[in-house]
Amino acid sequence: MYRIALTAPDDFDGWRAAARQLALAGVDPADIVWQVGEHSVDLFGDTPLPAERPGAGFAVPRAFVDLAEKAILHSEPARFALLYALLCRLRARPGLMEDKADPLLRRVDMLAKAVRRDIHKMRAFVRFREMADAQGERFVAWFEPEHHIVRANAGFFIRRFAAMRWSILTPEISIHWDGATLTQGPGAQRGDAPDGDPVEALWKGYYAAIFNPARLKTGAMLSEMPKKYWRNLPEAALIPDLIAGAQAREAAMIATAPLPEKAPKRQGDVATVWATIRGKAMGCTRCPLHRDATQMVFGEGPLDASLMLIGEQPGDQEDLAGRPFVGPAGQLLDRALAQAGVDRSRAYVTNAVKHFKFERQGKRRLHQSPDAGEIEACRWWLGQEIDLIRPRIIVALGASAARAMLGKAVTIGRARGAAIALEDGAEGWVTVHPSYLLRLPDAERQAAEQARFVDDLRVVAERVNALG
């Protein structure tokens, strides 16, 4: 009997090294006891690992490695044995990873899916609270994961909160970031984390303000955010009362909602609200992009526009000027709109992300595409613009804009050229971003793609005219 002692519950490297050596020696899965730590197992004798033969080895599909890296983080005690059994079967049957009906593969895949869900929950529901220590301000969070995901998830928080000093406390281990180095400590208790900080009153006020009773789906909310996480979320204290009052609030919203045919928008009121929203947006810190950008670049154009154009994000010149589409991509867009018969001055132009994301290279600032989290963070401001302008047609220029408009990732090639019914009753269209055309190296292809872009805008112009 072989007893394999791994150093930690998430010791993938240790498991992989031992599994490789055992598999090369042809050791049966039933002859191995996997455990974490150095505690002896009195019921079994300890057989030394088989000697490793020089140059011996074997290959497995990358899909198996990716699956094993996730599944090994599960809290299931049998995970090490299940993975080794799957490895042995895979060596005998190389195409096993394609057989989704295989019971063992399905069981391991379910472990990996549960781990991925837990990783997502940690990223979504960790809430940092400010406290002071000997070195100044530190942000501390408490979280109770279901699986051994903390170390594997640390990189996400380092990237997201690189400039902060923070700690995440969990019952099993704690991780600490000082702005340069990640360290690990023992597990903690709920009482070791602060209960709140002055910012939470503002956060609760914001959450209550954006709560939309008309879109409440309690079952879906509980599926995505189970009650076990509520005690760590400051806004969760408001949820029961918000749910209880949702029906009454929805009825009040319907009763007071203006009817377009009887109560058209009053431009003076709209301009005041737009100016207020824009003023608040100027101080936005919803994502880290505000730290390096010169300023937020809000949308501009007629507040009664029938057509709204959404780009990706400001570029270098837009960031400096504080206006959307004034650089090379904007100039190309102007020419294409003119060729398509669209008066840009009659369109409202904005971006999915309103701070410039870039990487410095000497004195130059090179554009970087926003990620899904940054698009989602800024989608709130875009929603305010859409709700206020109420355009009949919305055109998403590029994949980031399409994601912001639709709330999900789409492929430009598949979505392009067809009208999309949006939730608010508007009609959505997807095409490429002008900057894509500028990056094409081949002149002939660039000309062909620009002509296609103009054709897309010409169809949009016809739809604007048809809808009035």
mmCIF file of N, CA and C in Angstrom, residues 14 47 223 314 332 467:
data_model
loop_
_atom_site.group_PDB
_atom_site.id
_atom_site.type_symbol
_atom_site.label_atom_id
_atom_site.label_comp_id
_atom_site.label_asym_id
_atom_site.label_seq_id
_atom_site.Cartn_x
_atom_site.Cartn_y
_atom_site.Cartn_z
ATOM 1 N N GLY A 14 2.334 18.627 -6.034
ATOM 2 C CA GLY A 14 2.697 17.404 -5.321
ATOM 3 C C GLY A 14 1.915 16.203 -5.829
ATOM 4 N N THR A 47 4.605 1.726 1.639
ATOM 5 C CA THR A 47 5.499 1.208 0.618
ATOM 6 C C THR A 47 6.184 2.366 -0.067
ATOM 7 N N SER A 223 -30.288 32.186 -6.381
ATOM 8 C CA SER A 223 -29.424 31.214 -7.035
ATOM 9 C C SER A 223 -28.024 31.775 -7.231
ATOM 10 N N PRO A 314 -12.548 55.812 -24.568
ATOM 11 C CA PRO A 314 -11.779 56.943 -25.112
ATOM 12 C C PRO A 314 -10.375 56.500 -25.501
ATOM 13 N N LEU A 332 -12.442 58.928 -38.909
ATOM 14 C CA LEU A 332 -12.901 57.919 -39.859
ATOM 15 C C LEU A 332 -14.401 57.716 -39.715
ATOM 16 N N LEU A 467 -38.219 54.695 -38.778
ATOM 17 C CA LEU A 467 -38.856 54.745 -37.461
ATOM 18 C C LEU A 467 -39.245 56.156 -37.057
#
